[in-house]
Short mmCIF file of C-alpha atoms in Angstrom, two decimals:
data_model
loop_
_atom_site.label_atom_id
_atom_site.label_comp_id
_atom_site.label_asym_id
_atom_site.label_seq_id
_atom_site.Cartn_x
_atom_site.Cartn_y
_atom_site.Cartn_z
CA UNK A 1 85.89 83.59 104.33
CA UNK A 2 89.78 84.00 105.14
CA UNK A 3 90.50 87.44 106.89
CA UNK A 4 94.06 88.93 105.51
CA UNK A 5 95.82 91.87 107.00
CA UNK A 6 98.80 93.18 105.23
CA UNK A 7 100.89 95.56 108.17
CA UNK A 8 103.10 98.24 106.24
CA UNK A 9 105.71 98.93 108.44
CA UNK A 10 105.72 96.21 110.48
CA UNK A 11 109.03 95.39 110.90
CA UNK A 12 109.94 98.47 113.38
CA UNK A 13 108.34 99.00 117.26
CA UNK A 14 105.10 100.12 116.61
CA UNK A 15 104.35 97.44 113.72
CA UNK A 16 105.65 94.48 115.82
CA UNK A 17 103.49 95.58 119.24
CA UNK A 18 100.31 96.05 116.73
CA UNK A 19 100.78 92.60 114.97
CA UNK A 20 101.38 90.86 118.16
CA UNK A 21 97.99 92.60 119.26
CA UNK A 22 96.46 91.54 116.10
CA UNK A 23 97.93 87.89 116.53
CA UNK A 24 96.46 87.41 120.00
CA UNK A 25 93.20 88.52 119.66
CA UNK A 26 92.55 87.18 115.90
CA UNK A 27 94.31 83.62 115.76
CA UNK A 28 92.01 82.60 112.98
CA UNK A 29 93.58 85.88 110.79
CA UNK A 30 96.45 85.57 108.11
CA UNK A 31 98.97 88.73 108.91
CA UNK A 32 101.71 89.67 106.26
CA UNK A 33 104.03 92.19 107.46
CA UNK A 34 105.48 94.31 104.77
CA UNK A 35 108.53 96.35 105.00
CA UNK A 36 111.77 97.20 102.73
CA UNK A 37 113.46 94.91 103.62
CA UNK A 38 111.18 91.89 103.19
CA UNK A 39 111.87 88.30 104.44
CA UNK A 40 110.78 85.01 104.09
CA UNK A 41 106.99 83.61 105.16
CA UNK A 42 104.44 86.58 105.69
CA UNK A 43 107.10 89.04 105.25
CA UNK A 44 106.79 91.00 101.76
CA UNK A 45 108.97 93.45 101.10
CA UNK A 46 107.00 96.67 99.94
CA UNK A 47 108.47 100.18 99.53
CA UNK A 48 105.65 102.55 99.77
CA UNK A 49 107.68 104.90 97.56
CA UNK A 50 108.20 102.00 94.61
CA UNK A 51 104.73 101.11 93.33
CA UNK A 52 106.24 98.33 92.00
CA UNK A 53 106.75 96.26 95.17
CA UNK A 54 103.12 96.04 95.53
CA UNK A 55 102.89 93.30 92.98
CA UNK A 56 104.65 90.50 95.39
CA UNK A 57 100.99 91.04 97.46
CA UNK A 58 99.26 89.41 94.39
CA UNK A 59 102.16 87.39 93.75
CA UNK A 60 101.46 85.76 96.98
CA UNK A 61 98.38 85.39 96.57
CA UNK A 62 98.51 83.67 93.23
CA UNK A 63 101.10 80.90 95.14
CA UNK A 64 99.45 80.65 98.41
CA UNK A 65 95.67 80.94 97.49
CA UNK A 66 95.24 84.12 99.85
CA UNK A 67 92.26 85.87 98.87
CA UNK A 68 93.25 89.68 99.66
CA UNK A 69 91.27 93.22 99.10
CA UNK A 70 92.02 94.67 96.09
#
């Protein structure tokens, strides 16, 4: 079973120290980092205030085969 962990906010201090945390102790674990801004590879840009952004999580996992908690 793949492990996913989708990090809201993880683009500012306290996101970046907790995903390299996550990254170090959990190599096996797939880490997307959402934020407003998004990005390109595991970064997804969600808005917490725009529902809407939420759909590029199953977007990604339609094109990449992750298999996250809905």
């Amino acid at each position: 079973m793949e492990h996913n962990i989708l990090v809201v906010g993880g683009n500012g201090l306290v996101g970046k120290t907790i995903i390299r945390i996550l990254k170090s102790r959990n190599p096996q674990i797939n880490i997307f980092i959402g934020g407003r801004k998004g990005g390109t590879g595991n970064h997804l840009k969600i808005d917490v205030t725009d529902p809407g952004t939420f759909q590029v999580i199953l977007e990604k996992k339609n094109r990449s085969g992750y298999s996250f908690c809905e």
